Coordinates of C-alpha atoms in Angstrom, one line a residue:
Chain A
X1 CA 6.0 -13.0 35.9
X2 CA 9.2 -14.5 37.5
X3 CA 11.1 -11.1 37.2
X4 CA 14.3 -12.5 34.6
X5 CA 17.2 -10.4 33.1
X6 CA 15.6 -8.0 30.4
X7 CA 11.8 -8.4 32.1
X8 CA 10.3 -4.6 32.0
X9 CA 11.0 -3.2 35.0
X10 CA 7.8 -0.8 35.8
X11 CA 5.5 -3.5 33.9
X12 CA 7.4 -7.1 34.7
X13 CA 6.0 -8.0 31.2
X14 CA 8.4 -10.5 30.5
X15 CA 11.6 -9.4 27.8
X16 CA 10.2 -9.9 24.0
X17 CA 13.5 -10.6 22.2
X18 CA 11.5 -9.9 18.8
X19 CA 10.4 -6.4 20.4
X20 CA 12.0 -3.3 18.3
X21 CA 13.8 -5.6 15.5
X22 CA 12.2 -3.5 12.7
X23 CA 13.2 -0.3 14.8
X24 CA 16.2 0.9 12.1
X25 CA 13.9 0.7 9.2
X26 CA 10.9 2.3 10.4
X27 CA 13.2 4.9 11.6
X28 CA 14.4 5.3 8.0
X29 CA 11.3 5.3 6.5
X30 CA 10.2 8.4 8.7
X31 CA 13.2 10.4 8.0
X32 CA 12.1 9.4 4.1
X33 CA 8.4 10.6 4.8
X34 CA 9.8 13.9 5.6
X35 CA 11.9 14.1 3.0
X36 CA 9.4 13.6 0.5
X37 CA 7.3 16.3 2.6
X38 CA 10.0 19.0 2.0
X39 CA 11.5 18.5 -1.2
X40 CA 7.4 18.2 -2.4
X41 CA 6.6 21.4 -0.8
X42 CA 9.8 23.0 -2.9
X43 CA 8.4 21.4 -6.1
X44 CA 5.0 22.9 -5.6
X45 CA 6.3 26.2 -4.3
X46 CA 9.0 26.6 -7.2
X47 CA 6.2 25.6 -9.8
X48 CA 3.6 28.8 -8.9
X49 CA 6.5 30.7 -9.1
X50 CA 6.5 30.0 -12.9
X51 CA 10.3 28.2 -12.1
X52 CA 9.9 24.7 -14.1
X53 CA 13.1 23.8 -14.6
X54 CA 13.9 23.5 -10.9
X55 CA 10.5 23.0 -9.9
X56 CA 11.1 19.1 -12.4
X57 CA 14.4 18.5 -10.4
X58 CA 12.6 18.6 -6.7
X59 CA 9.9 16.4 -8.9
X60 CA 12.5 13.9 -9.8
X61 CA 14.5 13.7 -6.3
X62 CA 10.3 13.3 -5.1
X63 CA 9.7 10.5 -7.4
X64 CA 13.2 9.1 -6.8
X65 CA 12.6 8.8 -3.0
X66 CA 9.2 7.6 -3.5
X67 CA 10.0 4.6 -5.8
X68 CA 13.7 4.1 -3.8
X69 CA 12.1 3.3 -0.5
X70 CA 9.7 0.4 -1.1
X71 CA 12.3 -1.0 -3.6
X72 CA 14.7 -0.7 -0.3
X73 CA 12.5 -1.8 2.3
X74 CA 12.0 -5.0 0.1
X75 CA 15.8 -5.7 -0.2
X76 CA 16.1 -4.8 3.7
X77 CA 13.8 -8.1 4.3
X78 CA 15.3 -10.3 1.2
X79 CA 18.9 -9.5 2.9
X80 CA 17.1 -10.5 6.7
X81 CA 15.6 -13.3 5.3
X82 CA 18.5 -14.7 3.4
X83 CA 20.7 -14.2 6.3
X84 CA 18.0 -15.5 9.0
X85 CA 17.8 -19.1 6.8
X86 CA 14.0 -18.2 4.9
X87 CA 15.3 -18.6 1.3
X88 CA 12.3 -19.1 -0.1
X89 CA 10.8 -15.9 1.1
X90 CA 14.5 -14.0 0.4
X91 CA 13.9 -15.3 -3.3
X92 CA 10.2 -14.0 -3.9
X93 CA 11.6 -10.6 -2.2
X94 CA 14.6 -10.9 -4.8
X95 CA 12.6 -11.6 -7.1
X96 CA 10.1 -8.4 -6.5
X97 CA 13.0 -6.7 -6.5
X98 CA 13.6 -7.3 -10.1
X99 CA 10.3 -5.9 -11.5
X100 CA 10.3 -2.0 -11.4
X101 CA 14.0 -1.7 -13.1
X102 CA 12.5 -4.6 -15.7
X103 CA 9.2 -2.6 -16.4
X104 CA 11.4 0.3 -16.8
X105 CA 13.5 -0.9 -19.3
X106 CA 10.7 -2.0 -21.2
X107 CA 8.9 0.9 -21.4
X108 CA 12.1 2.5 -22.8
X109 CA 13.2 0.3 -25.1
X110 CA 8.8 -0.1 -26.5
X111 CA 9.2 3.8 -26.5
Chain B
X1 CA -7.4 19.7 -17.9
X2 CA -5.4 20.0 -14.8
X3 CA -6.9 21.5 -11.4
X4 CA -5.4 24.4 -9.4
X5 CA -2.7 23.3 -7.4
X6 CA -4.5 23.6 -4.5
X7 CA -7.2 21.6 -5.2
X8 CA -4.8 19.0 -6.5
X9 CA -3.5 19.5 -2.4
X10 CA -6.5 19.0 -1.0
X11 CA -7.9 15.9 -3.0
X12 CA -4.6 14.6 -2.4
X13 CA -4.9 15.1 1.3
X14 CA -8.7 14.0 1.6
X15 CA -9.0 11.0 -1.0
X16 CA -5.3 9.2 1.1
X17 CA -7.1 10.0 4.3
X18 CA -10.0 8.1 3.3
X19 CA -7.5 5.2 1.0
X20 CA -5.6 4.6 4.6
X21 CA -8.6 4.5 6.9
X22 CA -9.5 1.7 4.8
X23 CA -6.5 0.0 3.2
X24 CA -7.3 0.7 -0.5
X25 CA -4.8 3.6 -0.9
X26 CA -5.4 7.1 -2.0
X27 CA -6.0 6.9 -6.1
X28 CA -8.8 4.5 -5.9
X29 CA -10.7 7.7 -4.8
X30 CA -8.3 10.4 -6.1
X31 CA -8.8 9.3 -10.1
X32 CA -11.9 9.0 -10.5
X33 CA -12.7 12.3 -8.4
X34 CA -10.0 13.8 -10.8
X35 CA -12.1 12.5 -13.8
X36 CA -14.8 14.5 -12.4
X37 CA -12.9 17.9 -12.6
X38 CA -12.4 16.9 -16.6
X39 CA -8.9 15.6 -16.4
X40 CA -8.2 12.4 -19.0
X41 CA -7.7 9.0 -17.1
X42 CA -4.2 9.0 -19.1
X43 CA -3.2 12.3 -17.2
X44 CA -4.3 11.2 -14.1
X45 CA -3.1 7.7 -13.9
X46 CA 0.2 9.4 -12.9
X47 CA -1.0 11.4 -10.3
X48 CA -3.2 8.5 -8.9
X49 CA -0.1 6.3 -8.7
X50 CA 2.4 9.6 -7.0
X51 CA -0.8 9.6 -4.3
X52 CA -0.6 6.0 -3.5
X53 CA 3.2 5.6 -3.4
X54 CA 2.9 8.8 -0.8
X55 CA 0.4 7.0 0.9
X56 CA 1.9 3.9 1.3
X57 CA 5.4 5.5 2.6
X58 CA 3.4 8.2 5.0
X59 CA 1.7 4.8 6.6
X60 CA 4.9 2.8 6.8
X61 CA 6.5 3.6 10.1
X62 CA 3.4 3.2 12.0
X63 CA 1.9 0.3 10.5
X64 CA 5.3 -1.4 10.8
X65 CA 5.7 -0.4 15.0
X66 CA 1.9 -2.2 15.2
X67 CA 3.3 -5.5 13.9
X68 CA 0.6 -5.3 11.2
X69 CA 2.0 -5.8 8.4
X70 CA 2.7 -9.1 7.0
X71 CA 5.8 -8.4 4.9
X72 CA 5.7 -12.2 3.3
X73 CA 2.6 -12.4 2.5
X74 CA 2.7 -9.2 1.0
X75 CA 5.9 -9.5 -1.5
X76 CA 4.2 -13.0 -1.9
X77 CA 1.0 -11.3 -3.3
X78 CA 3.1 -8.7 -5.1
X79 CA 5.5 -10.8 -7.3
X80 CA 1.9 -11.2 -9.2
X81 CA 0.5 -7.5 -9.2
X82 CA 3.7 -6.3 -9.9
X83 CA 4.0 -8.6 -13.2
X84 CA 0.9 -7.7 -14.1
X85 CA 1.4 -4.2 -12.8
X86 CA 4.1 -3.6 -15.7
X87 CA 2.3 -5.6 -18.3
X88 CA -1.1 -3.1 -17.5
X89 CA 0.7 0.4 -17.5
X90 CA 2.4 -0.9 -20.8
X91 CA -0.6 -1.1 -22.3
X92 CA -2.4 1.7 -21.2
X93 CA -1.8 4.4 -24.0
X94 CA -3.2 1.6 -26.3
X95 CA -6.6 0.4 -24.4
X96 CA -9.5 3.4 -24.9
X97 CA -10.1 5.6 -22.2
X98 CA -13.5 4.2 -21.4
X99 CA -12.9 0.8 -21.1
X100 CA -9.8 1.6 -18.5
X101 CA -12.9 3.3 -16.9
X102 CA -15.0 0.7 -16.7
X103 CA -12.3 -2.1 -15.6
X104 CA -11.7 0.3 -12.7
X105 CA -15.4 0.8 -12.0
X106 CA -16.2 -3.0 -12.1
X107 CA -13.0 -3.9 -10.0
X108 CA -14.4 -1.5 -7.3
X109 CA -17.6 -3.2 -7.5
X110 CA -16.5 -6.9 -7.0
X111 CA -14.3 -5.5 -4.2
X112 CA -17.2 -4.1 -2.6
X113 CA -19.9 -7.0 -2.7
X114 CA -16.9 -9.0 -1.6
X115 CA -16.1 -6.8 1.4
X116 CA -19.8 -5.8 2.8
X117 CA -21.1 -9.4 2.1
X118 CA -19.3 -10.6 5.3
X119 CA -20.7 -10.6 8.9
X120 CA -18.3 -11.2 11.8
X121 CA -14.6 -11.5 12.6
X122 CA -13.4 -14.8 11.4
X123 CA -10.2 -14.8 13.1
X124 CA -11.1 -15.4 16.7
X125 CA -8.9 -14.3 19.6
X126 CA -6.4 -16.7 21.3
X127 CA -5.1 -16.3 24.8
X128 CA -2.0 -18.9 23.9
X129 CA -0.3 -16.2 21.8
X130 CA -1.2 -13.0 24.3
X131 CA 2.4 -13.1 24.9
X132 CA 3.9 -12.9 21.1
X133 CA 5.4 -9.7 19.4
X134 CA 2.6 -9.3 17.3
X135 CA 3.9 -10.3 12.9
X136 CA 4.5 -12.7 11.4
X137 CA 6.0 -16.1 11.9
X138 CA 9.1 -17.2 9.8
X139 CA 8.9 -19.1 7.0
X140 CA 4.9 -19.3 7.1
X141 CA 2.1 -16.9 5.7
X142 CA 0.8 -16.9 9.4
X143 CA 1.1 -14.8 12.0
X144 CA -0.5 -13.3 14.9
X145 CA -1.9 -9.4 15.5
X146 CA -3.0 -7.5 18.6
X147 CA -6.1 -5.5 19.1
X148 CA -6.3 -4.3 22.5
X149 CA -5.4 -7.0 25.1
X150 CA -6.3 -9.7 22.5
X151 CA -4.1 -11.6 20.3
X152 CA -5.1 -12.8 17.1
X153 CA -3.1 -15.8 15.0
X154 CA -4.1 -16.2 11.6
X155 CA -2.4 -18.2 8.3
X156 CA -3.2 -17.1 4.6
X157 CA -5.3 -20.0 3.1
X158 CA -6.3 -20.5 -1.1
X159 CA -3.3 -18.5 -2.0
X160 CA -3.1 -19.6 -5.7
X161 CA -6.8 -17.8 -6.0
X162 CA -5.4 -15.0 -4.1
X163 CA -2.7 -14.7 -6.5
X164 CA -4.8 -15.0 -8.9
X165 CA -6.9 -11.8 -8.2
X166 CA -3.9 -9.8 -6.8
X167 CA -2.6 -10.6 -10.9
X168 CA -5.9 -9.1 -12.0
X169 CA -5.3 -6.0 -9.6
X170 CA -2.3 -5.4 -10.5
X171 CA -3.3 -5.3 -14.2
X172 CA -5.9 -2.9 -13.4
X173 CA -4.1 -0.6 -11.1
X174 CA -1.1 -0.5 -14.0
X175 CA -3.5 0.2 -16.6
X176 CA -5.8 3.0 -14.6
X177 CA -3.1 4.4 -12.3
X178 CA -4.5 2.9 -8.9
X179 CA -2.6 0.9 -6.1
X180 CA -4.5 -1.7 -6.6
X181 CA -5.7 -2.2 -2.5
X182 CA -9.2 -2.2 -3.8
X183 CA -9.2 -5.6 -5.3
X184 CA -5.9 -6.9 -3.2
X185 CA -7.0 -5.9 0.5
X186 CA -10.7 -7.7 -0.3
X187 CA -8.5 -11.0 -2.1
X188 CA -6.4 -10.8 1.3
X189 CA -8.9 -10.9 3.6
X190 CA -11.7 -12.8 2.0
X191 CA -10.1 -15.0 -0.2
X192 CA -6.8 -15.8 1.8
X193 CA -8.8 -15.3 5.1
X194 CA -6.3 -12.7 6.7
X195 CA -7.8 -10.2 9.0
X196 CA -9.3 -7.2 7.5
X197 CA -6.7 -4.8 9.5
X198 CA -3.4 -7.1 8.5
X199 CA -4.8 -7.1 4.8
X200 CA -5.2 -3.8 4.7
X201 CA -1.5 -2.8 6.1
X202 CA -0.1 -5.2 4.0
X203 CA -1.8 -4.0 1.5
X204 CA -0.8 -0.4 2.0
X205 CA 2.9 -1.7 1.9
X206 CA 2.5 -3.5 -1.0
X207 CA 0.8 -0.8 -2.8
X208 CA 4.0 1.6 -2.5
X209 CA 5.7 -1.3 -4.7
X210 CA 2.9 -1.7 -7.4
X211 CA 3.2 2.0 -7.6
X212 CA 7.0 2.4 -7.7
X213 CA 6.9 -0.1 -10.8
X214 CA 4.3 1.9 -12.5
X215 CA 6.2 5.3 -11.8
X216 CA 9.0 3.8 -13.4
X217 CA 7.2 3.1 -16.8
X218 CA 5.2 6.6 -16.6
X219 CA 8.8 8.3 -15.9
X220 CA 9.6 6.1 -18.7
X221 CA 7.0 7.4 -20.7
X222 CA 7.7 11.2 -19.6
X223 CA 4.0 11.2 -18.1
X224 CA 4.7 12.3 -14.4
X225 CA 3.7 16.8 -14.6
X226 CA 6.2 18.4 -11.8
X227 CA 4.0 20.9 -10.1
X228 CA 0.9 18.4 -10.4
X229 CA 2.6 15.2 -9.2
X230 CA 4.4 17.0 -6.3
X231 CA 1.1 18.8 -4.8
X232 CA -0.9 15.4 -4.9
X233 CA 2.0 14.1 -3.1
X234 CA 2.2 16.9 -0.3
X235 CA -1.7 16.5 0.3
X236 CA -1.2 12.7 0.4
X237 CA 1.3 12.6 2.8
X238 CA -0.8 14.7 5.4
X239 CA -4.2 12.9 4.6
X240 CA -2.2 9.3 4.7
X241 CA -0.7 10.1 8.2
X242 CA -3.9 11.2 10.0
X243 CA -6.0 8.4 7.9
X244 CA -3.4 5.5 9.4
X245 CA -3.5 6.8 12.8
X246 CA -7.3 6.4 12.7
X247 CA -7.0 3.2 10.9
X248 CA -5.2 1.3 13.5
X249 CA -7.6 2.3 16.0
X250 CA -10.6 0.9 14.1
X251 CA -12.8 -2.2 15.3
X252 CA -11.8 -4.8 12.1
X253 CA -15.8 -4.7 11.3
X254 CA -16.0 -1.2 11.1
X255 CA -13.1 -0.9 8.8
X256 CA -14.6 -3.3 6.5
X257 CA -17.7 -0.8 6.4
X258 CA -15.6 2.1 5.5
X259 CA -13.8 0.0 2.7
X260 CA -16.9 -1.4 1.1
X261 CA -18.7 2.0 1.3
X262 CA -15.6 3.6 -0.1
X263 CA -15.8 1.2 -2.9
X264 CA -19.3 1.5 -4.0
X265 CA -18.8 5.7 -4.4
X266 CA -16.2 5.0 -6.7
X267 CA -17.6 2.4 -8.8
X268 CA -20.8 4.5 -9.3
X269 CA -18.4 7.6 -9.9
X270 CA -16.1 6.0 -12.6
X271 CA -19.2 3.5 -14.2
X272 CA -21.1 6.2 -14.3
X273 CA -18.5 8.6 -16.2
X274 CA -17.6 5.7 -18.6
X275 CA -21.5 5.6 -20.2

């Protein structure tokens, strides 16, 4: 180890400028695992209590949460790609993107 | 028939913690042990898809900090389950009952023989990369992973074939309500010779986007019960969290074990129900 500017200083492993660089999105996706956590444990306490109505509108926020987050984490690396020069990777993640919302139309418009 | 909500809790919470110890996702085990308890494979697809988008978002952060996940393989792999996805859960109020039974059972099966018919790690360790932030490298479907001091560089090899069964995994998991990590983690890791533990975090990850497609068409559908869905989900979460913590711990030979045995219980379960 020849000690340079951003070495570890208790370790001297030498600075990994790649080290962290998914550190705001894992951080999101925690807060979103407790969020699901809570507004699940809402759901399933306002539903023994016999209260539906609400109990369906913690169910929805749930789902939307659920099926938000991947759908974002996908667009977090098309956007990192795109901007880091990997086009063909930011296309197949655009591309991904584009599924759910077109599965979802179908299945309203087949009924 | 719907279980208590309890029970719904707790095979939430013990079928993820099994699904994440070896990358095949919570509903693989949680619909055909809901099939046991009487409930129709329609109203459980739902609830097997609620599980596995919980268990994929409950394993994220860590999996993600470990550098296992290889994010481009993975959307790579998903742009054909996720076509196929759509097409299956489409299709699922018109295909019988049994026979959605019975594609699930024998998917199980071929992941199974395919997992526990390998001996060894094929992805030997190289000093070279000791230094690299474990993931992937740009622009490539390679990448290295550490396990303990070693550091192991791989690159996904017969990807068309591996498309090819990820298409046939997603069509199942649309059509039965399952992630799908039964069929893609084995088509990773044997076909596309990723290691077993990358396979099965990317698997995990792509699994929450299979499922967020199918959710979409069951919402569609107005499928998705309230009380149900968000008590599978609580017990997910918890069993997904623990099962991932265990999961990145696990020698890549052992995990393969725990994957292929996982497998044959739900084949036999769900074939067995379908005669």
């Amino acid at each position: 180890m020849n000690g340079g500017p951003g070495d570890d200083p208790l370790s001297g492993a030498p600075h990994d400028p790649r080290g962290g660089r998914f550190d705001p999105l894992a951080r999101i996706l925690r807060w979103a695992r407790w969020v699901v956590v809570v507004v699940a444990l809402g759901a399933v306490g306002l539903g023994v209590a016999g209260l539906d109505n609400p109990a369906g509108v913690l169910a929805i926020a749930m789902v939307v949460v659920l099926v938000g987050v991947p759908m974002m984490r996908v667009g977090w690396f098309a956007r990192r790609w795109t901007v880091r020069g990997d086009p063909r990777f930011a296309m197949v993640a655009g591309a991904v993107l584009l599924l759910p919302p077109t599965g979802l139309l179908i299945s309203v418009l087949t009924g | 028939m719907t279980p208590a909500v309890w029970l719904l809790v707790l095979l939430g919470a013990l079928t993820s913690f099994g699904g994440a110890v070896g990358g095949i996702g919570g509903a693989t085990l949680l619909v055909p042990v809901l099939l046991l308890t009487g409930m129709d494979i329609i109203d459980a697809a739902p609830l097997g898809l609620l599980s596995v988008a919980a268990t994929s978002l409950a394993a994220a952060g860590r999996q993600l900090d470990a550098g296992l996940v290889h994010h481009r393989i993975g959307l790579t792999v998903e742009l054909a389950a996720s076509s196929f996805a759509i097409a299956g859960a489409l299709l699922s109020t018109s295909v019988p009952a049994p026979w959605l039974a019975r594609a699930l059972g024998l998917g199980a099966l071929t992941g199974a023989v395919v997992t526990l018919s390998r001996r060894g790690n094929r992805n030997p360790s190289n000093q070279t990369f000791r230094d690299d932030s474990p993931g992937e490298w740009p622009g490539t479907l390679g990448g290295t992973y550490h396990f303990g001091d070693a550091s192991v560089p791989y690159h996904a090899q017969h990807v068309p074939l591996g498309l090819a069964v990820a298409a046939v995994a997603g069509a199942i998991s649309g059509m039965a309500g399952v992630g799908g990590g039964f069929l893609k983690t084995p088509a990773m890791s044997e076909v596309m010779h990723v290691p077993v533990k990358v396979a099965a975090a990317t698997s995990t990850f792509t699994m929450g986007i299979t499922a967020a497609a199918g959710l979409l068409v069951f919402a569609g559908q107005g499928r998705i019960d309230a009380t149900s869905g968000a008590a599978v989900v609580l017990g997910a979460m918890g069993g997904a969290t623990i099962g991932s913590r265990v999961q990145t711990g696990l020698p890549a030979t052992r995990a393969r074990t725990v994957t292929g045995v996982l497998l044959i219980l739900v084949a036999a379960v769900v074939i067995g129900r379908s005669l």
